[in-house]
Amino acid sequence: RTLELVRGKVEDDMAVGSWDQALNDIRQFTLNFPVNSDGRTLLARVTRERELFRESTVQRFYEEAKYELERRNWRRALSAVQKLSERYPDHAKTQKLRPQFRTIQENAEIEERQEMESRIRELVQGKRFSDAIALSEDLLRRFPKSPQADAIEALLPKMRDLAIQHEADAIKVRT
């Protein structure tokens, strides 16, 4: 009867990906009932399926990282590498990507800054100066030592002047 209760809980845990909980539950059962062969069989199955799940998950993150790296999608690659590192820090495939981590991180940051810079330009061209200023200030706060920050710092006073002028022109039109 105890085995059936444990088996149900273990099966439920495995179904939702709670592998550590499933393994702990069946290990505890086999410690309490060491001669129960069905318990040992279930322990072997949980151990095997947990390892298969682990390996397939590692492989999926690893392949995702490689795919994004090949296409130079740095932020997506960084996300995959971070997931792999957080969940499986000691896995061989994580170790294989570790030497590239800093470069991926730097390139992801460059990619983000360039996109922000491009978005700021679009906002200015669309005369959405307050949005451009807000995004510029965000860029300055997040990436203060970047080349984009240097360029934005030089342009920010002009953007503020344009925002004031644009607002004044809008008030004139309304009155």
Coordinates of C-alpha atoms in Angstrom, one line a residue, residues 7-157:
R7 CA 4.5 5.3 -6.9
G8 CA 1.5 7.7 -7.5
K9 CA 3.4 10.6 -6.1
V10 CA 6.6 9.7 -8.0
E11 CA 4.7 9.4 -11.2
D12 CA 3.0 12.7 -10.7
D13 CA 6.3 14.4 -9.9
M14 CA 7.9 12.9 -13.0
A15 CA 5.0 14.0 -15.2
V16 CA 5.5 17.7 -14.2
G17 CA 9.3 17.5 -14.3
S18 CA 10.0 17.5 -10.6
W19 CA 12.7 14.9 -11.0
D20 CA 14.6 15.7 -7.7
Q21 CA 11.4 15.3 -5.7
A22 CA 10.5 12.1 -7.4
L23 CA 14.0 10.7 -6.8
N24 CA 14.0 11.8 -3.2
D25 CA 10.6 10.2 -2.6
I26 CA 11.6 6.8 -4.1
R27 CA 15.0 6.9 -2.4
Q28 CA 13.3 7.4 1.0
F29 CA 11.0 4.5 0.2
T30 CA 13.9 2.2 -0.6
L31 CA 15.7 3.2 2.6
N32 CA 12.6 2.4 4.6
F33 CA 11.9 -0.8 2.7
P34 CA 15.2 -2.0 1.4
V35 CA 14.1 -5.5 0.4
N36 CA 11.1 -4.3 -1.7
S37 CA 12.1 -5.2 -5.3
D38 CA 9.4 -3.1 -6.8
G39 CA 10.7 -0.1 -5.0
R40 CA 14.3 -0.7 -6.3
T41 CA 12.9 -1.2 -9.8
L42 CA 11.1 2.1 -9.6
L43 CA 14.2 3.8 -8.2
A44 CA 16.2 2.5 -11.2
R45 CA 13.5 3.7 -13.6
V46 CA 13.3 7.2 -12.0
T47 CA 17.1 7.5 -12.0
R48 CA 17.3 6.4 -15.7
E49 CA 14.5 8.7 -16.9
R50 CA 15.8 11.7 -14.9
E51 CA 19.2 11.3 -16.5
L52 CA 17.6 11.0 -20.0
F53 CA 15.5 14.1 -19.3
R54 CA 18.7 15.9 -18.1
E55 CA 20.7 15.0 -21.1
S56 CA 18.0 15.9 -23.6
T57 CA 17.5 19.3 -21.9
V58 CA 21.2 20.0 -21.9
Q59 CA 21.4 19.0 -25.6
R60 CA 18.4 21.3 -26.4
F61 CA 20.0 24.3 -24.7
Y62 CA 23.4 23.5 -26.2
E63 CA 22.0 23.2 -29.7
E64 CA 20.0 26.4 -29.3
A65 CA 23.1 28.2 -28.2
K66 CA 25.1 26.9 -31.1
Y67 CA 22.3 27.7 -33.6
E68 CA 22.1 31.3 -32.3
L69 CA 25.9 31.7 -32.2
E70 CA 26.2 30.6 -35.8
R71 CA 23.6 33.3 -36.8
R72 CA 25.2 35.9 -34.5
N73 CA 22.0 36.3 -32.5
W74 CA 24.0 37.2 -29.4
R75 CA 21.2 37.9 -26.9
R76 CA 19.4 34.7 -27.8
A77 CA 22.7 32.8 -27.6
L78 CA 23.4 34.4 -24.2
S79 CA 20.0 33.4 -22.9
A80 CA 20.5 29.8 -23.9
V81 CA 24.0 29.7 -22.4
Q82 CA 22.8 31.3 -19.2
K83 CA 19.9 28.7 -18.9
L84 CA 22.4 25.9 -19.5
S85 CA 24.9 27.3 -16.9
E86 CA 22.2 27.9 -14.3
R87 CA 20.6 24.5 -14.5
Y88 CA 23.6 22.3 -15.3
P89 CA 26.7 24.2 -14.3
D90 CA 28.9 21.1 -14.1
H91 CA 27.8 19.4 -17.3
A92 CA 30.5 18.9 -20.0
K93 CA 28.6 20.9 -22.6
T94 CA 28.3 23.8 -20.2
Q95 CA 32.0 23.6 -19.7
K96 CA 32.5 23.6 -23.4
L97 CA 30.7 26.9 -23.8
R98 CA 32.2 28.6 -20.7
P99 CA 35.3 30.0 -22.5
Q100 CA 33.0 31.8 -25.0
F101 CA 30.7 33.2 -22.3
R102 CA 32.4 36.6 -21.9
T103 CA 32.5 37.2 -25.6
I104 CA 28.9 36.2 -26.0
Q105 CA 28.0 38.5 -23.2
E106 CA 29.9 41.4 -24.7
N107 CA 28.4 40.9 -28.1
A108 CA 24.9 40.7 -26.7
E109 CA 25.5 44.0 -25.0
I110 CA 26.8 45.6 -28.2
E111 CA 23.8 44.2 -30.1
E112 CA 21.4 45.7 -27.5
R113 CA 23.1 49.1 -27.5
Q114 CA 23.0 49.3 -31.3
E115 CA 19.3 48.5 -31.3
M116 CA 18.7 51.1 -28.6
E117 CA 20.6 53.7 -30.7
S118 CA 18.7 52.8 -33.8
R119 CA 15.4 53.1 -31.9
I120 CA 16.4 56.5 -30.5
R121 CA 17.1 57.7 -34.1
E122 CA 13.6 56.4 -35.2
L123 CA 12.0 58.2 -32.3
V124 CA 13.8 61.5 -33.1
Q125 CA 12.8 61.2 -36.8
G126 CA 9.2 60.6 -35.7
K127 CA 9.4 63.7 -33.5
R128 CA 8.8 61.6 -30.4
F129 CA 11.4 63.5 -28.4
S130 CA 10.3 62.6 -24.9
D131 CA 10.4 58.9 -25.7
A132 CA 13.8 59.4 -27.4
I133 CA 15.1 61.2 -24.3
A134 CA 13.8 58.5 -21.9
L135 CA 15.4 55.8 -24.0
S136 CA 18.6 57.8 -24.2
E137 CA 18.7 58.2 -20.4
D138 CA 18.1 54.5 -20.1
L139 CA 21.0 53.8 -22.4
L140 CA 23.2 56.2 -20.4
R141 CA 22.3 54.5 -17.1
R142 CA 22.8 51.0 -18.3
F143 CA 25.8 51.4 -20.5
P144 CA 27.6 54.6 -19.3
K145 CA 31.0 53.7 -20.7
S146 CA 29.9 52.7 -24.2
P147 CA 30.5 54.5 -27.5
Q148 CA 26.8 54.9 -27.8
A149 CA 26.7 56.7 -24.5
D150 CA 29.3 59.1 -25.6
A151 CA 27.3 59.9 -28.7
I152 CA 24.0 60.2 -26.9
E153 CA 25.5 62.5 -24.2
A154 CA 26.5 64.8 -26.9
L155 CA 23.1 64.7 -28.6
L156 CA 20.9 64.8 -25.5
P157 CA 21.0 68.6 -25.0

